[in-house]
mmCIF file of N, CA and C and ligand atoms in Angstrom:
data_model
loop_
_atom_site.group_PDB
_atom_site.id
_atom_site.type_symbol
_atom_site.label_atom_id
_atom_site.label_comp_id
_atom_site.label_asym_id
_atom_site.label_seq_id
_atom_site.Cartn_x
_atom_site.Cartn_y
_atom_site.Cartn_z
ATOM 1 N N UNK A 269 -0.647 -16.022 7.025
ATOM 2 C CA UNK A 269 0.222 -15.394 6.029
ATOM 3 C C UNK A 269 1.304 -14.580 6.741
ATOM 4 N N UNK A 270 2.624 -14.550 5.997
ATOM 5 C CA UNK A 270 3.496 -13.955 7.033
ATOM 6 C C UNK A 270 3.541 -12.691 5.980
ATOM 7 N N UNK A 271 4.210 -11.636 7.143
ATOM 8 C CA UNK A 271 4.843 -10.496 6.281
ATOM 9 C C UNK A 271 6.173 -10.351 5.439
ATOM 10 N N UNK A 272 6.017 -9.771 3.870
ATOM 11 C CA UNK A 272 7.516 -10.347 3.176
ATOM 12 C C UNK A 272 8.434 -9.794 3.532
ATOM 13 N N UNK A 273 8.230 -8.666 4.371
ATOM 14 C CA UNK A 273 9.444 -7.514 4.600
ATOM 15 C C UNK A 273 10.000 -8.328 6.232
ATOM 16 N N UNK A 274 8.907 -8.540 6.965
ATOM 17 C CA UNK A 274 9.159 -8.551 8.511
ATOM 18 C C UNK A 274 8.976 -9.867 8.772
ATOM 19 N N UNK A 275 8.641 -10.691 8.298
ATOM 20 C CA UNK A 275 8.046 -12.465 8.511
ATOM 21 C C UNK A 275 6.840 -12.148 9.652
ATOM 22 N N UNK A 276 6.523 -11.345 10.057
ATOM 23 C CA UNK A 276 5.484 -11.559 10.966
ATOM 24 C C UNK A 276 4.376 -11.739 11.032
ATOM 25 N N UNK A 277 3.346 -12.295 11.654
ATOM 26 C CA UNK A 277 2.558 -12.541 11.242
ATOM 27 C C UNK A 277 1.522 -11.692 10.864
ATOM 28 N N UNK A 278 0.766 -11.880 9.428
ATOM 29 C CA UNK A 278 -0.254 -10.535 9.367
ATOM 30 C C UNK A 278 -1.949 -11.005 9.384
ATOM 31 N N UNK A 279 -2.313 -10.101 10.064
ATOM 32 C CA UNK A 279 -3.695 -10.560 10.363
ATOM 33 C C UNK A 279 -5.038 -9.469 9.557
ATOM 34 N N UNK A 280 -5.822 -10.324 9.587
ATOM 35 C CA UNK A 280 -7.273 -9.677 8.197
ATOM 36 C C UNK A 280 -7.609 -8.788 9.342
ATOM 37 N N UNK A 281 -7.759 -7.440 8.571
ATOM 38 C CA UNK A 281 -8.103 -6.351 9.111
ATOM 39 C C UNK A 281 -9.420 -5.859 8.087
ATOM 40 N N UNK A 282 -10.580 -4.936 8.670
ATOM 41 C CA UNK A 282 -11.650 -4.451 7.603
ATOM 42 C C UNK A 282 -11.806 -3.372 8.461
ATOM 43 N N UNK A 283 -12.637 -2.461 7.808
ATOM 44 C CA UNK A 283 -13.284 -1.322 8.935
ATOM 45 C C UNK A 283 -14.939 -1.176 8.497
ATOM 46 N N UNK A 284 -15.546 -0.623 9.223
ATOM 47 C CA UNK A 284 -16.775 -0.321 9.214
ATOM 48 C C UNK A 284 -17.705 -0.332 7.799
ATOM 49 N N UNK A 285 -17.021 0.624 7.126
ATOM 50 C CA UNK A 285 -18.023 0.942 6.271
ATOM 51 C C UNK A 285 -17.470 -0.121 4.327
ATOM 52 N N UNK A 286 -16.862 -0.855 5.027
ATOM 53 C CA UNK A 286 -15.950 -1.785 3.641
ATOM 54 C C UNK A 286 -16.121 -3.184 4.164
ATOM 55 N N UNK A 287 -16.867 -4.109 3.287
ATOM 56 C CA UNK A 287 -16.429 -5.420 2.846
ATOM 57 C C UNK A 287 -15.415 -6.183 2.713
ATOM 58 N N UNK A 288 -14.749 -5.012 2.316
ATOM 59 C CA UNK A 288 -12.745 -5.573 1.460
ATOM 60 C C UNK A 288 -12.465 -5.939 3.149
ATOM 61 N N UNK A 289 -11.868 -6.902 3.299
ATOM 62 C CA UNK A 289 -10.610 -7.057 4.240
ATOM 63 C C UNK A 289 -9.160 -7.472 3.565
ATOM 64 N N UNK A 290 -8.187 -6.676 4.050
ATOM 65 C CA UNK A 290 -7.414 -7.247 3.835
ATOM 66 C C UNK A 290 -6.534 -7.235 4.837
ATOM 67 N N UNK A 291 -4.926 -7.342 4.583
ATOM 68 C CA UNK A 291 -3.822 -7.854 6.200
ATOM 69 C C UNK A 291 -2.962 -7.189 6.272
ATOM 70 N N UNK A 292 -2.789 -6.952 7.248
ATOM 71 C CA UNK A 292 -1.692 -6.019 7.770
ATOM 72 C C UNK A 292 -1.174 -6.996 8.544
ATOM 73 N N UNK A 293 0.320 -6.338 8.906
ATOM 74 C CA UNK A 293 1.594 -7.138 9.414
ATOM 75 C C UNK A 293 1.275 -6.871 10.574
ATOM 76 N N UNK A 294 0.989 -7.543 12.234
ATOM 77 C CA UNK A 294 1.251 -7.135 13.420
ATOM 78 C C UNK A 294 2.433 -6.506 13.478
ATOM 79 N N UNK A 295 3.288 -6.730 13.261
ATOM 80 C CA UNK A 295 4.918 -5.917 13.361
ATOM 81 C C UNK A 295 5.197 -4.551 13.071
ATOM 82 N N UNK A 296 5.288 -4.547 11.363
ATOM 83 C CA UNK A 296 5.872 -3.495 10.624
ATOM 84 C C UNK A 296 3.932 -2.393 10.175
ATOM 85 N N UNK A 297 2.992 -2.999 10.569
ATOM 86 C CA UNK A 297 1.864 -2.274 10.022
ATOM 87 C C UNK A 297 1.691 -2.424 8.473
ATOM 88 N N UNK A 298 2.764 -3.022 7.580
ATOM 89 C CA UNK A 298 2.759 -3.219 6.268
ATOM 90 C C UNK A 298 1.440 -3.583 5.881
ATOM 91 N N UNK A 299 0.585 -3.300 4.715
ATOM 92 C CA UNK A 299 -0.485 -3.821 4.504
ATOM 93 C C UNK A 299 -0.598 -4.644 3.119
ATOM 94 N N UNK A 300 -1.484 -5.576 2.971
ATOM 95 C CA UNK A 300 -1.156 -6.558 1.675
ATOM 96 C C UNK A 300 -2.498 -6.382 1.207
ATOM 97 N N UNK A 301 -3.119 -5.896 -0.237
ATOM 98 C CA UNK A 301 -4.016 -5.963 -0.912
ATOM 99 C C UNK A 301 -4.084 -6.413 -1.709
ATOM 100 N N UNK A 302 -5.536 -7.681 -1.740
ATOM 101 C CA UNK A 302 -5.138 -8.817 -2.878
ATOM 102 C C UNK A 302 -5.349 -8.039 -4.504
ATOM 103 N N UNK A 303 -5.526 -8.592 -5.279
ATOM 104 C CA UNK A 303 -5.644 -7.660 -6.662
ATOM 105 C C UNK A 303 -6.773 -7.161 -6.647
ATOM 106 N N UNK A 304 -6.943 -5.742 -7.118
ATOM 107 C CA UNK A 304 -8.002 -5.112 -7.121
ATOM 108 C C UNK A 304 -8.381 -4.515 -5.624
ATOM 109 N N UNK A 305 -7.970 -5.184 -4.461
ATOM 110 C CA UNK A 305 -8.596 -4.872 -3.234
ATOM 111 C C UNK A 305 -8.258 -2.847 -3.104
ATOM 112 N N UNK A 306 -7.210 -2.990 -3.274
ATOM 113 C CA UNK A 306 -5.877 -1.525 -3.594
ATOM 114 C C UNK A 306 -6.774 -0.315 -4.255
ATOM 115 N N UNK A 307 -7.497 -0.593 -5.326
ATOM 116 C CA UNK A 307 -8.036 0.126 -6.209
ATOM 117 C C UNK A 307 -9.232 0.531 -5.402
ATOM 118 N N UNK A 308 -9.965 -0.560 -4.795
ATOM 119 C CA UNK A 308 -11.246 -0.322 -4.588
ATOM 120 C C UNK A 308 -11.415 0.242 -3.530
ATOM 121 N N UNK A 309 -10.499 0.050 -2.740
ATOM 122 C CA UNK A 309 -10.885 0.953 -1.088
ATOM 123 C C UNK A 309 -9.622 2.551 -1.074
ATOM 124 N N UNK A 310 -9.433 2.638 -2.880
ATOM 125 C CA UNK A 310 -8.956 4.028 -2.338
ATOM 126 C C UNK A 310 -9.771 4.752 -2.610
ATOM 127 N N UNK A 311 -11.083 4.480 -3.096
ATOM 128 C CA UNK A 311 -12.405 5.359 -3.001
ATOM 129 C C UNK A 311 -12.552 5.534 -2.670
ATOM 130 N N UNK A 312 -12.477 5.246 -1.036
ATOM 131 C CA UNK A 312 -13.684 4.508 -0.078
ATOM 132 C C UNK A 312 -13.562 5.495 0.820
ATOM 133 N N UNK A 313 -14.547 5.938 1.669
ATOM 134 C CA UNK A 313 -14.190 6.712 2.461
ATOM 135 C C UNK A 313 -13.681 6.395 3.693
ATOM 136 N N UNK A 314 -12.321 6.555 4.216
ATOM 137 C CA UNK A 314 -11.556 6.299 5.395
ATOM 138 C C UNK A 314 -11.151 5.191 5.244
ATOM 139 N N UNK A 315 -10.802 4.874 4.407
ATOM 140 C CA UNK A 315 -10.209 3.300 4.254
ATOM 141 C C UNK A 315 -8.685 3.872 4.807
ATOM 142 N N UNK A 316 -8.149 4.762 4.888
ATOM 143 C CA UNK A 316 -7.028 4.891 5.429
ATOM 144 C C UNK A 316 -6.721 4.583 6.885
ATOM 145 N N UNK A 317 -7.728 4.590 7.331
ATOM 146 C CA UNK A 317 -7.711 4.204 8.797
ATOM 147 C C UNK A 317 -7.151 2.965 9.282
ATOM 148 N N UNK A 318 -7.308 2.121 8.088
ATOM 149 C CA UNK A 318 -6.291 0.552 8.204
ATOM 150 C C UNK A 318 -4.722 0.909 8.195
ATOM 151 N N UNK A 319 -4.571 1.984 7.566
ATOM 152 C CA UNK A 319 -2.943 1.951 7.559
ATOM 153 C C UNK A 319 -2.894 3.007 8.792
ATOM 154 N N UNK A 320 -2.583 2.387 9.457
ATOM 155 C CA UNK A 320 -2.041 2.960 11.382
ATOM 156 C C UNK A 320 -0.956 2.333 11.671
ATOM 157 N N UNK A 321 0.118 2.555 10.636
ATOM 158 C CA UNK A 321 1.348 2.265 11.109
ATOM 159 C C UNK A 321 2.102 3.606 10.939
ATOM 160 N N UNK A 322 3.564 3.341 11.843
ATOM 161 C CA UNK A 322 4.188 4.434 11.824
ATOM 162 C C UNK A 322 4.969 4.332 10.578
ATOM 163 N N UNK A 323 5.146 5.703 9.993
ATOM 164 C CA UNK A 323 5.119 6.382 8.617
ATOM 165 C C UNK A 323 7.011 5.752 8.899
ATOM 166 N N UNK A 324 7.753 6.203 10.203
ATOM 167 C CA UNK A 324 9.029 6.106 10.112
ATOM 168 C C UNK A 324 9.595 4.482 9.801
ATOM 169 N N UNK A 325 8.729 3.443 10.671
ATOM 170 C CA UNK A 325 9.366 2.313 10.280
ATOM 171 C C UNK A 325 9.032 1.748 8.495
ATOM 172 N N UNK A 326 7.515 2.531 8.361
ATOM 173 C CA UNK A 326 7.275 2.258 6.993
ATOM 174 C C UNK A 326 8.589 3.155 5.687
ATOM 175 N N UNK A 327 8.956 3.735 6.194
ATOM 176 C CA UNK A 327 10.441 4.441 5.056
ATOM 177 C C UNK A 327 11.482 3.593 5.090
ATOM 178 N N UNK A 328 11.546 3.142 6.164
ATOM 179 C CA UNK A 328 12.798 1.977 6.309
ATOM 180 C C UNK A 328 12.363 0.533 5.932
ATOM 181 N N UNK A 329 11.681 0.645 5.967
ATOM 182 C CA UNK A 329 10.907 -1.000 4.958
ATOM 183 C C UNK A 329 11.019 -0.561 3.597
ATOM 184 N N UNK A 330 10.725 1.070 3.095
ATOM 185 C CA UNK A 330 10.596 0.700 2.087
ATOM 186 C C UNK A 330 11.719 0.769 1.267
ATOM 187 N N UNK A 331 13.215 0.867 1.766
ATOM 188 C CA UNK A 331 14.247 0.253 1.388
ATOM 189 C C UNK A 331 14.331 -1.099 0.964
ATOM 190 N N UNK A 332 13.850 -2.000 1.548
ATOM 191 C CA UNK A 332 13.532 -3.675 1.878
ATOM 192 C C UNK A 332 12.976 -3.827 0.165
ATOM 193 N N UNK A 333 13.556 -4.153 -0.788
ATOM 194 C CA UNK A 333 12.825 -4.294 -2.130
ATOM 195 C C UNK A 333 12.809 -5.735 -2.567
ATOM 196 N N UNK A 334 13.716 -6.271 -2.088
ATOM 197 C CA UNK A 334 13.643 -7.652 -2.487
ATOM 198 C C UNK A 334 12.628 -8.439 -1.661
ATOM 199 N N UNK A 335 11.548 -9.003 -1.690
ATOM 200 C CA UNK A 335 10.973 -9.764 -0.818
ATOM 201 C C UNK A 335 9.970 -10.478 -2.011
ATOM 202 N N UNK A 336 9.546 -11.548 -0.646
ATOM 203 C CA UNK A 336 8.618 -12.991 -1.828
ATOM 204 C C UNK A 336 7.223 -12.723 -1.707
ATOM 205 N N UNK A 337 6.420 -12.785 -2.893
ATOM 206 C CA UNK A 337 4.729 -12.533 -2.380
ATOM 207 C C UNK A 337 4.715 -13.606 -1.409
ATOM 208 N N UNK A 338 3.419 -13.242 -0.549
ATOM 209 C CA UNK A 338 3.248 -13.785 0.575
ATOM 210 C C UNK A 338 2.341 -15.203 -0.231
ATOM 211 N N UNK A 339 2.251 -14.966 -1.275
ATOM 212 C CA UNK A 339 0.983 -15.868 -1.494
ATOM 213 C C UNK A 339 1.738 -17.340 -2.295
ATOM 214 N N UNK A 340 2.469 -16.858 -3.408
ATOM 215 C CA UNK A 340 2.882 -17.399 -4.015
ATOM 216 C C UNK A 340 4.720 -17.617 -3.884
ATOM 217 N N UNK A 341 5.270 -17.023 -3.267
ATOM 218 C CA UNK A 341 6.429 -16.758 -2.835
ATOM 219 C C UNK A 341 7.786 -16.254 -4.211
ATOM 220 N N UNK A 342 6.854 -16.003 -4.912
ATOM 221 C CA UNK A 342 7.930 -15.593 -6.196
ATOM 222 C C UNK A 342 8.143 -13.710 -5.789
ATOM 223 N N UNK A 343 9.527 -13.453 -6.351
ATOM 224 C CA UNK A 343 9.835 -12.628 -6.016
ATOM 225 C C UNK A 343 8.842 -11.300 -6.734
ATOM 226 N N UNK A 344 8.622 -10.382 -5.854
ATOM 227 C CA UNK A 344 7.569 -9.056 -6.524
ATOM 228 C C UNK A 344 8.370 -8.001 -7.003
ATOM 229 N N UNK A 345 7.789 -7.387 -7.805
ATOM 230 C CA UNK A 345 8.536 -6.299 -8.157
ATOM 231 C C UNK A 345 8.246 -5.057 -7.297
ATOM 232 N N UNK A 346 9.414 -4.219 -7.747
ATOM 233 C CA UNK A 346 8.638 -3.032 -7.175
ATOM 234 C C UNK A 346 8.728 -2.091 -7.881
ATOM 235 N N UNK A 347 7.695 -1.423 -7.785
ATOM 236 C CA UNK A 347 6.931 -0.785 -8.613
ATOM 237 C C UNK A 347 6.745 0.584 -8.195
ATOM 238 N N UNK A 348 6.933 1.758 -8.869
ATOM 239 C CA UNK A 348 6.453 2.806 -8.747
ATOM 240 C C UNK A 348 5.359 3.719 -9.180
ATOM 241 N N UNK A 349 4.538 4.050 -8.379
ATOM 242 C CA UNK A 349 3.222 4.804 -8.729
ATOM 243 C C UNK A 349 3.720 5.626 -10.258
ATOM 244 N N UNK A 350 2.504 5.539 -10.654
ATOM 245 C CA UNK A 350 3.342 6.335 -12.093
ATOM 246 C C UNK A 350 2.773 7.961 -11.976
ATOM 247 N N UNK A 351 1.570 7.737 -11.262
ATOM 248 C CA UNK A 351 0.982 9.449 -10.449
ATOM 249 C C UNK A 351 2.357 9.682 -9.665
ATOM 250 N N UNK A 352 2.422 9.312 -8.850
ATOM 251 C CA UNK A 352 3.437 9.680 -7.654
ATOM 252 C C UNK A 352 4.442 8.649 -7.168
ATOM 253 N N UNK A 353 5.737 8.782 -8.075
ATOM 254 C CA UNK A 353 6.851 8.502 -8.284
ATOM 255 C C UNK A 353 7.506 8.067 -7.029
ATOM 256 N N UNK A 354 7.206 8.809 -5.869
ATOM 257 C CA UNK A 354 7.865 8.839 -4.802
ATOM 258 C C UNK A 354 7.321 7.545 -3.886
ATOM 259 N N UNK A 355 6.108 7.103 -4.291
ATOM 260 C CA UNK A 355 5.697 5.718 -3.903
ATOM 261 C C UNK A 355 6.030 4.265 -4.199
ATOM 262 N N UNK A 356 6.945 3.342 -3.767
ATOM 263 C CA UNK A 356 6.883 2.444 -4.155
ATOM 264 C C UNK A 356 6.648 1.214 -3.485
ATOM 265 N N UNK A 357 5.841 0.662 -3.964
ATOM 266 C CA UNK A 357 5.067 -0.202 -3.628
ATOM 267 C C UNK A 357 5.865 -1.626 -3.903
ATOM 268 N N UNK A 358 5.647 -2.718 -3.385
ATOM 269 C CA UNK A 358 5.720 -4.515 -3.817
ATOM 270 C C UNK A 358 4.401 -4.879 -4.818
ATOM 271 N N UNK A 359 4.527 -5.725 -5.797
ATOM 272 C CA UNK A 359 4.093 -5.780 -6.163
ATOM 273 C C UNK A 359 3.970 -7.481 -6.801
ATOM 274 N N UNK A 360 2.827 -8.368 -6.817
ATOM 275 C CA UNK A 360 3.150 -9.609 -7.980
ATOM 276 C C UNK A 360 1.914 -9.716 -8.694
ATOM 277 N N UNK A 361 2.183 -9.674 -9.806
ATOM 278 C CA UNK A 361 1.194 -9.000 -10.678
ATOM 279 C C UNK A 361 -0.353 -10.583 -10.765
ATOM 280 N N UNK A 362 0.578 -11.364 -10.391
ATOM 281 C CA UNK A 362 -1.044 -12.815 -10.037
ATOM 282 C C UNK A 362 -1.618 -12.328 -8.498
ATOM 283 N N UNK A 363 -1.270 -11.727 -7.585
ATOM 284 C CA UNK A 363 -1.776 -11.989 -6.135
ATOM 285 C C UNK A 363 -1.663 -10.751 -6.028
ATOM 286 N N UNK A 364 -1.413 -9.454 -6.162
ATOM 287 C CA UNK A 364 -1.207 -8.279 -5.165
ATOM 288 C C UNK A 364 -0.586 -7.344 -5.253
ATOM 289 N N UNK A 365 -0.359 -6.428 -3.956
ATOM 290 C CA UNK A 365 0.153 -5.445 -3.613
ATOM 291 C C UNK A 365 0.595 -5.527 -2.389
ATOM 292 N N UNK A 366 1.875 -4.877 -1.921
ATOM 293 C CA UNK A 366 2.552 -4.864 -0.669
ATOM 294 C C UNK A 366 2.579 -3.670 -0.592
ATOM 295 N N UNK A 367 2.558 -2.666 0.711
ATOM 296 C CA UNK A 367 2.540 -1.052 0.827
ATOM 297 C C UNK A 367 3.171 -0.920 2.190
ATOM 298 N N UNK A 368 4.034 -0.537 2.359
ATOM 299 C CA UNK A 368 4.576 0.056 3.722
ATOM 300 C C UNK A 368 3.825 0.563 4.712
ATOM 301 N N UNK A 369 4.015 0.506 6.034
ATOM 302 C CA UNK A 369 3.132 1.409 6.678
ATOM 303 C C UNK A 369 3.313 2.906 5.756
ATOM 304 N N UNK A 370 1.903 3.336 6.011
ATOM 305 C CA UNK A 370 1.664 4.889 5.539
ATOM 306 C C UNK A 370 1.319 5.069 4.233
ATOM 307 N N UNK A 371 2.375 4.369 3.535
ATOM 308 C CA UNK A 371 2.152 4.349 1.969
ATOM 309 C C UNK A 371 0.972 4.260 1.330
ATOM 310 N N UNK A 372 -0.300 3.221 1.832
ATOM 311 C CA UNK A 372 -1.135 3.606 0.949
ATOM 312 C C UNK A 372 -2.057 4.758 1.637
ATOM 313 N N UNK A 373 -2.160 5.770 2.926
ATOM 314 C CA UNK A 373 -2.338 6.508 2.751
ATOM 315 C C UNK A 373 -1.819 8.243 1.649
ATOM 316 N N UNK A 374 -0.544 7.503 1.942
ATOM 317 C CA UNK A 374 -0.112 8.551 0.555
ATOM 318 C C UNK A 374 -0.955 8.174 -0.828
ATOM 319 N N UNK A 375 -0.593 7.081 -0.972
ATOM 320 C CA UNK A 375 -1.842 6.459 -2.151
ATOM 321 C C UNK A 375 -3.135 6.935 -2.641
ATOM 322 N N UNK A 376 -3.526 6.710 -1.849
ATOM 323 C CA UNK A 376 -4.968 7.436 -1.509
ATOM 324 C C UNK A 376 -4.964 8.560 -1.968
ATOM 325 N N UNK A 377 -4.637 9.510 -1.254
ATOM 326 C CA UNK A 377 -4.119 11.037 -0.836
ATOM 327 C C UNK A 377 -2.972 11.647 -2.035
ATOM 328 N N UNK A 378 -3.543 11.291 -3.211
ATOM 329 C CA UNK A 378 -2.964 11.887 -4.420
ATOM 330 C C UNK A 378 -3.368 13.158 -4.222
ATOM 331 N N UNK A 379 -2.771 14.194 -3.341
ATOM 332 C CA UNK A 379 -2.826 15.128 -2.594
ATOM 333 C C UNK A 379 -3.403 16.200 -3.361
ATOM 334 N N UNK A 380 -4.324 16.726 -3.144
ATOM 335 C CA UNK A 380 -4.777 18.378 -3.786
ATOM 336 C C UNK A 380 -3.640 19.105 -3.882
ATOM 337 N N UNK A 381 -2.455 19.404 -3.018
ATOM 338 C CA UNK A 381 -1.251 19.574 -3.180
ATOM 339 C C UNK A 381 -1.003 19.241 -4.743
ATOM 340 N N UNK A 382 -0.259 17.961 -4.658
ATOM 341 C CA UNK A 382 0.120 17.335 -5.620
ATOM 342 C C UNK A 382 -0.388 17.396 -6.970
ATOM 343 N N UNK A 383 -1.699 17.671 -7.187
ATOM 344 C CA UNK A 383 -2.461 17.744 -8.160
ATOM 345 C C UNK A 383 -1.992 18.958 -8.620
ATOM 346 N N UNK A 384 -2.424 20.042 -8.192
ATOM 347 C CA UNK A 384 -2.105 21.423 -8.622
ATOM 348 C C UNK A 384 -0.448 21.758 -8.937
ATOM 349 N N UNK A 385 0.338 20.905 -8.302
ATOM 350 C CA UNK A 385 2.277 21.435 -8.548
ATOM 351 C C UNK A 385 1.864 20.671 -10.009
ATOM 352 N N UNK A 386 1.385 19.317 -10.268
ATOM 353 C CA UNK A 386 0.966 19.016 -11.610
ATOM 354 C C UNK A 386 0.795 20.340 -12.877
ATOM 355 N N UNK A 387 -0.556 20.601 -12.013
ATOM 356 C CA UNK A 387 -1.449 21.195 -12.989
ATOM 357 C C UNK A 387 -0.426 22.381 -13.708
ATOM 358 N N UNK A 388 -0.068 23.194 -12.411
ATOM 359 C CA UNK A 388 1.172 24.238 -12.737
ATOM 360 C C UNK A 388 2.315 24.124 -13.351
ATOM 361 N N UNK A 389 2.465 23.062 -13.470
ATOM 362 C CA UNK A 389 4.001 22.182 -14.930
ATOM 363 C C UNK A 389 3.268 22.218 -16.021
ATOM 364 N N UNK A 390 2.343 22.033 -16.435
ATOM 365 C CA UNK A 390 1.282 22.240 -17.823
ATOM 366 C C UNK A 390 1.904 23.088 -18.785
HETATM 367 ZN ZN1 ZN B 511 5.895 -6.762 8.703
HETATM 368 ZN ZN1 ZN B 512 2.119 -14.114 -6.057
#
């Protein structure tokens, strides 16, 4: 599978304590979660440890909005977290999720921060 942002090639990555594998880009660190994969390992404990890419090339990808799912090659949308606006993700709603390096640790990391500047707009 190539990467949609970088064409490079991305390879199945898992960690220790998770089943889920999914792929990251050798290149850009971009990571691709098939449907549902996204949801389930932001439970998980340390599933962030797959996204070990640098946060800087992942901001400049995430300019890159036009790109083809890797799976199906139709164009994805992109999509913004509706928690946290400032995330946006690739998206094709039959196959997946695309996330920049870093991004789905922000994902994850719907920050105790973040929660409370929430709570305090109430
Ligand atoms: Zn890439
Ligand atoms: Zn697709």
């Amino acid at each position: 599978m190539d990467c949609p942002k970088c064409n490079a090639l991305m390879e199945p990555v898992s960690y220790g304590g998770s089943n889920t594998t999914i792929d990251r880009c050798t290149q850009c660190h971009g990571l691709w979660f098939d449907l549902d994969e996204a949801e389930r390992m932001r439970g998980e404990w340390m599933s962030e440890l797959v996204d070990n890419g640098d946060v800087a090339v992942g901001k400049v990808n995430n300019k890159i909005t036009d790109c083809d799912c890797p799976r199906c090659g139709k164009k994805m949308d992109h999509v913004k977290d509706a928690e946290q606006p400032h995330i946006g993700y690739e998206a094709c709603t039959e196959h997946g999720m695309y996330f920049d390096a870093g991004e789905f640790t922000d994902y994850k990391y719907d920050t105790l921060l973040e929660k409370i500047i929430r709570l305090l707009r109430r």
